[in-house]
mmCIF file of C-alpha atoms in Angstrom:
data_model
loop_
_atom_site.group_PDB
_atom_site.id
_atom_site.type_symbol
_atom_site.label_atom_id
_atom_site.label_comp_id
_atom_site.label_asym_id
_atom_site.label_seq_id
_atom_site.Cartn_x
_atom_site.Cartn_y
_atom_site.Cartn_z
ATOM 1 C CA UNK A 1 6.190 -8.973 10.507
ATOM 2 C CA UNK A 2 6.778 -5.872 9.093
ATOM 3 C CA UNK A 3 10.720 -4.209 9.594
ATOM 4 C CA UNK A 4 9.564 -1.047 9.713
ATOM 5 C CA UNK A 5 8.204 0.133 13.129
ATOM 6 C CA UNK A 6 6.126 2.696 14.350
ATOM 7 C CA UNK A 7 4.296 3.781 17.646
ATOM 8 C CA UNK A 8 0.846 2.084 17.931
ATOM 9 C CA UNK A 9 -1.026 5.616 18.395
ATOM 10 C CA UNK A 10 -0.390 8.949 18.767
ATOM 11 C CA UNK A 11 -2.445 11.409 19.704
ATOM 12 C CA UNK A 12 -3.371 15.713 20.096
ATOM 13 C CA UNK A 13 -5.963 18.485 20.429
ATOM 14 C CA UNK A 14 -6.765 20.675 17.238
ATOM 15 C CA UNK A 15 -4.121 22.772 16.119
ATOM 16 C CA UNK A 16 -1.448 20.970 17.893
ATOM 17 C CA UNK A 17 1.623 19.504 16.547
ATOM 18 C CA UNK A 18 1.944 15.690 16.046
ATOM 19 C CA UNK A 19 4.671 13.573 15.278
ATOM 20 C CA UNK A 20 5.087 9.984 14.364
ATOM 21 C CA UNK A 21 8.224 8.161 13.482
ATOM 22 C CA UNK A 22 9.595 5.283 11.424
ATOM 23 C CA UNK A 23 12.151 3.391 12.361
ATOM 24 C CA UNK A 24 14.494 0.992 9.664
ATOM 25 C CA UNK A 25 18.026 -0.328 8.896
ATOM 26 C CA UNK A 26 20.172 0.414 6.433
ATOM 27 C CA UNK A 27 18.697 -2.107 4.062
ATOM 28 C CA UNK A 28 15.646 -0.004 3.747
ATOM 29 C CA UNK A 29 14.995 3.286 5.155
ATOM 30 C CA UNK A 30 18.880 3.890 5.476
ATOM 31 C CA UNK A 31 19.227 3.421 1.655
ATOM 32 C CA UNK A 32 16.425 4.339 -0.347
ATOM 33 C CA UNK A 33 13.530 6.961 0.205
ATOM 34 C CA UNK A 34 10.363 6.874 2.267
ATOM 35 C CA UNK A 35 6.552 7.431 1.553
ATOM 36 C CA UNK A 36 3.892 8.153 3.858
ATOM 37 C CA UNK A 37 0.576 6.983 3.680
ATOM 38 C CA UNK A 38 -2.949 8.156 5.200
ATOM 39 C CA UNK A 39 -5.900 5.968 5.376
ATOM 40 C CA UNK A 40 -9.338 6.325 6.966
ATOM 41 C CA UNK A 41 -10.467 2.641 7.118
ATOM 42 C CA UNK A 42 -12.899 1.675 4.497
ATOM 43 C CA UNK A 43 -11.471 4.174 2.332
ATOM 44 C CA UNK A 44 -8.518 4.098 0.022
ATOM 45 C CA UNK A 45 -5.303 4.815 1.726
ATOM 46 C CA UNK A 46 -4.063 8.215 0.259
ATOM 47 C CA UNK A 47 -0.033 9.038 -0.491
ATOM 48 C CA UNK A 48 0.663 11.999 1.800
ATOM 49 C CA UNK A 49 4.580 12.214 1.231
ATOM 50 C CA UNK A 50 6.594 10.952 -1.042
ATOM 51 C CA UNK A 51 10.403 10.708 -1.586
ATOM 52 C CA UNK A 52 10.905 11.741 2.076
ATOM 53 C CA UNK A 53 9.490 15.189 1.723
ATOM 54 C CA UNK A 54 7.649 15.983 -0.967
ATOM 55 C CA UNK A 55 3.664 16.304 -0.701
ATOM 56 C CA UNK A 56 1.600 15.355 -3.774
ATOM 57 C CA UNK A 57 -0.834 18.279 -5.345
ATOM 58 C CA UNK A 58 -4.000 18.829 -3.015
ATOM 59 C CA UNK A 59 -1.781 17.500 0.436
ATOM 60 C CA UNK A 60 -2.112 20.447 2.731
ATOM 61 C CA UNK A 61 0.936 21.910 3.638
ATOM 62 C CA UNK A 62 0.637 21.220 7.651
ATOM 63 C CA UNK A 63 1.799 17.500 6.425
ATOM 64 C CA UNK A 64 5.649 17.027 6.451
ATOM 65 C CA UNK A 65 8.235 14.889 6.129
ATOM 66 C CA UNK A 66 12.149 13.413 6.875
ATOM 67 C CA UNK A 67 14.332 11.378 6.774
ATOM 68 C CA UNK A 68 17.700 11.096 8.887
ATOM 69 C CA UNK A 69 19.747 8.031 9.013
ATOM 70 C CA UNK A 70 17.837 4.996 9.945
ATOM 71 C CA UNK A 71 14.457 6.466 10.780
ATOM 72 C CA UNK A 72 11.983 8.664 9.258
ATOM 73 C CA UNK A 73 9.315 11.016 10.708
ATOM 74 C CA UNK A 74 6.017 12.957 9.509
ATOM 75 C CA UNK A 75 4.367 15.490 11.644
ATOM 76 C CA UNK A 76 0.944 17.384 11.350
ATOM 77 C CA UNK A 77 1.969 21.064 12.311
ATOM 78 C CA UNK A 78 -1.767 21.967 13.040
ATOM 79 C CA UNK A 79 -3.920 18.644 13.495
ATOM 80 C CA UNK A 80 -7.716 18.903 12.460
ATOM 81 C CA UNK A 81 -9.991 16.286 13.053
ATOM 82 C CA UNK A 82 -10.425 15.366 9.440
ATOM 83 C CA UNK A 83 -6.508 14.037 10.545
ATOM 84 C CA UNK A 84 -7.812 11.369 12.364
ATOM 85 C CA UNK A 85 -6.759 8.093 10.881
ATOM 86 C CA UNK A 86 -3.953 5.394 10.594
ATOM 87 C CA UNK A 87 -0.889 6.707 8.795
ATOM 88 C CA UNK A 88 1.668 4.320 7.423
ATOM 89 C CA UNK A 89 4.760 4.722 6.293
ATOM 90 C CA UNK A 90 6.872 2.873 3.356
ATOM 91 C CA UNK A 91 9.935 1.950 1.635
ATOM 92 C CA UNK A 92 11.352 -0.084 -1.413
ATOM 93 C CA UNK A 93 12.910 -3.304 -0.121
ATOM 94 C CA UNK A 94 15.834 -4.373 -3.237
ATOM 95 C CA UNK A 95 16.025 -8.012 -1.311
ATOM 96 C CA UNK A 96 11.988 -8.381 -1.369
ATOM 97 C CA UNK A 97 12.047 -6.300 -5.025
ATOM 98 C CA UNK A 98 8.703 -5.472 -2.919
ATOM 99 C CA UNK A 99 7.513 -2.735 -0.827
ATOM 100 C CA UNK A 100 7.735 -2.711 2.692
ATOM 101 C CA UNK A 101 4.776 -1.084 4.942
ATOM 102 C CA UNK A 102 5.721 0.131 8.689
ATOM 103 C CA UNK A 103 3.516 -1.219 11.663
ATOM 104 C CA UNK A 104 0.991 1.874 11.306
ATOM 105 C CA UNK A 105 0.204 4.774 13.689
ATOM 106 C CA UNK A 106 -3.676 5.331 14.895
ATOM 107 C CA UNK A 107 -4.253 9.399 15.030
ATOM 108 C CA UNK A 108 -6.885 10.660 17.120
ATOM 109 C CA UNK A 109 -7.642 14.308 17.340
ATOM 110 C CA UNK B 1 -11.567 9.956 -13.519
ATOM 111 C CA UNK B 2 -8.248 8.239 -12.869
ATOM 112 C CA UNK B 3 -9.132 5.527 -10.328
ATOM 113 C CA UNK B 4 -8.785 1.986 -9.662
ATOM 114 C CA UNK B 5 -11.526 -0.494 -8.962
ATOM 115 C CA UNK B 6 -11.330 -4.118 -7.785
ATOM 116 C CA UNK B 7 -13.651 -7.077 -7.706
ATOM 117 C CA UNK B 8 -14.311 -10.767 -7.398
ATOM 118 C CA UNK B 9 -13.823 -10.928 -3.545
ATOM 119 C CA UNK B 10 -15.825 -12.874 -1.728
ATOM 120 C CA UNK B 11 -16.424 -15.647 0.935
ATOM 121 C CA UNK B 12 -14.170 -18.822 -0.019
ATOM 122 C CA UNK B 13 -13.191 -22.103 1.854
ATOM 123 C CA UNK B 14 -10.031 -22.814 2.789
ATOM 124 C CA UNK B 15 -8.108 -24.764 0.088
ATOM 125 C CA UNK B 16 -10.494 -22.883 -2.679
ATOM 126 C CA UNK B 17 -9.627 -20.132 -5.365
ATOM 127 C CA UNK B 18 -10.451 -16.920 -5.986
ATOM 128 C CA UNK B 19 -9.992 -14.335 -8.930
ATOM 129 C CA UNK B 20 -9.393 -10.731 -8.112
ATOM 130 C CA UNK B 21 -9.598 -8.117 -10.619
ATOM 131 C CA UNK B 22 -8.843 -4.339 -10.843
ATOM 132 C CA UNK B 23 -10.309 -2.049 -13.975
ATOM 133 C CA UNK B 24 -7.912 0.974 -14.242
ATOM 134 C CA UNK B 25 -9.338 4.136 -15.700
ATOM 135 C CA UNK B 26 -7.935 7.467 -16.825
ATOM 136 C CA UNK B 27 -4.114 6.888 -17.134
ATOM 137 C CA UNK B 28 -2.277 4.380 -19.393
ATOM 138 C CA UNK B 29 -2.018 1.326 -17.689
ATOM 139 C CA UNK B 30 1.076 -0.490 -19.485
ATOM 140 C CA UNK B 31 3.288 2.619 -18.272
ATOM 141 C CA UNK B 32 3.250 1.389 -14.806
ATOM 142 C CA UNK B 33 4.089 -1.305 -12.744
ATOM 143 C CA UNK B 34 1.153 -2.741 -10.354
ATOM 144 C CA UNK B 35 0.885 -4.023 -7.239
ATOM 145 C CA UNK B 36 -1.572 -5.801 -4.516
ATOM 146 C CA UNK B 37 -1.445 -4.947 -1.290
ATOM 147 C CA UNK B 38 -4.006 -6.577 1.319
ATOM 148 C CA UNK B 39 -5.052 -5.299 4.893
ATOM 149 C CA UNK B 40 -6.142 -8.021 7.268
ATOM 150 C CA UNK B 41 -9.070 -7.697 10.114
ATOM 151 C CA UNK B 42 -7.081 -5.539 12.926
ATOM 152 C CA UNK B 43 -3.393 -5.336 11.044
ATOM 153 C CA UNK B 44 -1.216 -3.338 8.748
ATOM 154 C CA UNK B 45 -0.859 -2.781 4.821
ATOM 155 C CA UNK B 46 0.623 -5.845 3.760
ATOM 156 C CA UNK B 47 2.521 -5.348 -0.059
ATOM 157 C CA UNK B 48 1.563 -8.516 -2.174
ATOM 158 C CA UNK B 49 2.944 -9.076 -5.370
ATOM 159 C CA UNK B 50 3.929 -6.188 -7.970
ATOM 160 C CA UNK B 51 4.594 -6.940 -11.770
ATOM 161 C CA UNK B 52 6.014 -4.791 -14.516
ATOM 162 C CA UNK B 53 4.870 -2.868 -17.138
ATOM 163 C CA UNK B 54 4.919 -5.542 -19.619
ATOM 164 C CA UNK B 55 4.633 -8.665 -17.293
ATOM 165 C CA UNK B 56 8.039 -10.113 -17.760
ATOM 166 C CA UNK B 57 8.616 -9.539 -14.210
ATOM 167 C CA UNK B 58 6.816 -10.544 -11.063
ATOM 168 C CA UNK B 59 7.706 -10.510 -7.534
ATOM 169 C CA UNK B 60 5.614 -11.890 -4.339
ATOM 170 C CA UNK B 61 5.806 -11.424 -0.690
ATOM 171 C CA UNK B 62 7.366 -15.285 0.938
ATOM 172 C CA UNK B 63 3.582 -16.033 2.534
ATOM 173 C CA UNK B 64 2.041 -16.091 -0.730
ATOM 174 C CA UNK B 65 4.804 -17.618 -3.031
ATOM 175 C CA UNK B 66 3.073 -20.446 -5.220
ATOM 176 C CA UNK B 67 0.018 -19.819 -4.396
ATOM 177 C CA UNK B 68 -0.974 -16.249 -5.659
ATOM 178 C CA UNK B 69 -0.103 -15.276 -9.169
ATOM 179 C CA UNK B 70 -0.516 -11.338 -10.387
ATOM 180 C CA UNK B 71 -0.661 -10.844 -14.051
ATOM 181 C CA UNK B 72 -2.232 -8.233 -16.251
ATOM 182 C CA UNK B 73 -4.283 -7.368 -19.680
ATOM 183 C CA UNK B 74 -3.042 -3.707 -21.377
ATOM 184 C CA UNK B 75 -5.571 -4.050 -23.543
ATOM 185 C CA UNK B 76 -8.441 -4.697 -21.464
ATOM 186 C CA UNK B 77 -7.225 -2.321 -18.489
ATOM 187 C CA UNK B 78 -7.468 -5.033 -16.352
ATOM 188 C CA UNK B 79 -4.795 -6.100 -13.503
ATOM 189 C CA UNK B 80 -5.877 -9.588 -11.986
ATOM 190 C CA UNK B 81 -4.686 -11.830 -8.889
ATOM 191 C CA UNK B 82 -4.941 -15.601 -8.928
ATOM 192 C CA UNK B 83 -5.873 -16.994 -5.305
ATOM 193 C CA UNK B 84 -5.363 -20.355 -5.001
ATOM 194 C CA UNK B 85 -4.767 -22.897 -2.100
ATOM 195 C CA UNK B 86 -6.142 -20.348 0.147
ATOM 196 C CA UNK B 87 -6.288 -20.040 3.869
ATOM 197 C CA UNK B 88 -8.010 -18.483 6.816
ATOM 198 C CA UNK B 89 -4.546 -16.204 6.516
ATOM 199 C CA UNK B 90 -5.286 -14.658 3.776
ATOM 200 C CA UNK B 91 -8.398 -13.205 4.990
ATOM 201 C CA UNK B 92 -8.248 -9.579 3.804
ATOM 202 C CA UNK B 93 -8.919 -6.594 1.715
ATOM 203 C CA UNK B 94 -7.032 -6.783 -1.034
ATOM 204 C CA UNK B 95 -5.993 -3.092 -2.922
ATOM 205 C CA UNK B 96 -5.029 -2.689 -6.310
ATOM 206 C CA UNK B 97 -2.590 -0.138 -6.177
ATOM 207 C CA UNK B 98 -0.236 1.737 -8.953
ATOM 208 C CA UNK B 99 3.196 0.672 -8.073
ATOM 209 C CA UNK B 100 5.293 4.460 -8.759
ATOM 210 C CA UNK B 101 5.338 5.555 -5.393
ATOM 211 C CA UNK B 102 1.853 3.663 -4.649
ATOM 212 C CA UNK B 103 0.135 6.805 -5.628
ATOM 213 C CA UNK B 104 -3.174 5.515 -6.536
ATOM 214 C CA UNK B 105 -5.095 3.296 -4.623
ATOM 215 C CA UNK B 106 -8.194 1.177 -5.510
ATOM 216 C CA UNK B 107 -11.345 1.185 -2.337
ATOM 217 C CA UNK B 108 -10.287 -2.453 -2.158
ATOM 218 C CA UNK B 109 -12.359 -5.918 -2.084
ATOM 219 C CA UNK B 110 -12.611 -7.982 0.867
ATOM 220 C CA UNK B 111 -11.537 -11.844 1.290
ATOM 221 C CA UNK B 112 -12.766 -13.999 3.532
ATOM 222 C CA UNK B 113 -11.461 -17.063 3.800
ATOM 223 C CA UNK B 114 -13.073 -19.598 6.186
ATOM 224 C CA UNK B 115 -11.692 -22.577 7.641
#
């Protein structure tokens, strides 16, 4: 059971703005960075964000991301449909000395 | 091309073994630390086991403790997952994945364990 949760789906139109969150504890996403992952099934999940808010080379800049106490969040400022697809995000867990996944949040443009 | 590939999945009774391995291509392998993660029918990412750059150090999600072991080749660009005493469970696809900020992700090779 993963400790990191997220809402099942979320959903928009084209060119609306999306939002998904993560919520933690102290232990992980209160203490340490989070990554956020995008992955069309059948495909190999892609790293979207990184240390809270920083988007690899060739991530369009519509993806962003934060962190604030607790609980984390990435939005899509102008969802396409290429969007559509489960985003995850992630954390380092120091009592694992493993990575911890959040529940994952369907997208459907 | 950097990329990661995996193989050796297959179908498997429960209580059998499995190998897993994952050629990486187009970065140095032994400067990273390297993970599994699996995906089960209908769930989440699921982070596996990672081990260090040399393989002094290993670490395992509590499900899979004693039964999976992760180890690696430099040499051979090869990262590999032992699967034994498996169960229905563990029915997945397993990703190799480059453990620095899981950056790069292998397509991933599918599991099936059957009881």
């Amino acid at each position: 059971q993963s400790v990191l949760t997220q809402p099942p789906s979320a959903s928009g139109t084209p060119g609306q703005r999306v939002t998904i969150s993560c919520s933690g504890s102290s232990s992980n996403i209160g203490s340490i960075t989070v990554n956020w992952y995008q992955h069309v099934p059948g495909t190999a999940p892609k790293l979207l964000i990184n240390d809270d808010n920083r988007r690899p080379s060739g991530v369009p800049d519509r993806f962003s991301g934060s962190r604030s106490g607790t609980s984390a969040s990435l939005a899509i400022s102008a969802l396409q449909s290429e969007d559509e697809a489960d985003y995850y995000c992630a954390a380092w867990h120091d009592s694992l000395n493993g990575y911890v996944f959040g529940t994952g949040t369907k997208v459907t443009v | 091309e950097v990329q990661l590939v995996e193989s050796g999945g297959g179908l498997v009774q429960s209580g059998g073994s499995l190998r897993l391995s994952c050629a990486a291509s187009g970065f140095t392998l032994s400067d990273y630390w390297m993970s599994w993660v699996r995906q089960a029918p209908g769930k989440g990412l699921e982070w596996v086991a990672n081990i260090k750059q040399d393989g002094s150090e290993r670490y395992y999600v509590d499900s899979v403790k004693g039964r999976l072991t992760i180890s690696r080749d430099n040499a051979r660009n090869l990262v590999y997952l032992q699967m034994n005493s498996l169960r229905a469970e563990d029915t997945a696809v397993y990703h190799c994945v480059r453990a620095w900020q899981f950056d790069l992700w292998g397509r991933g090779t599918l599991v099936t364990v059957s009881s």
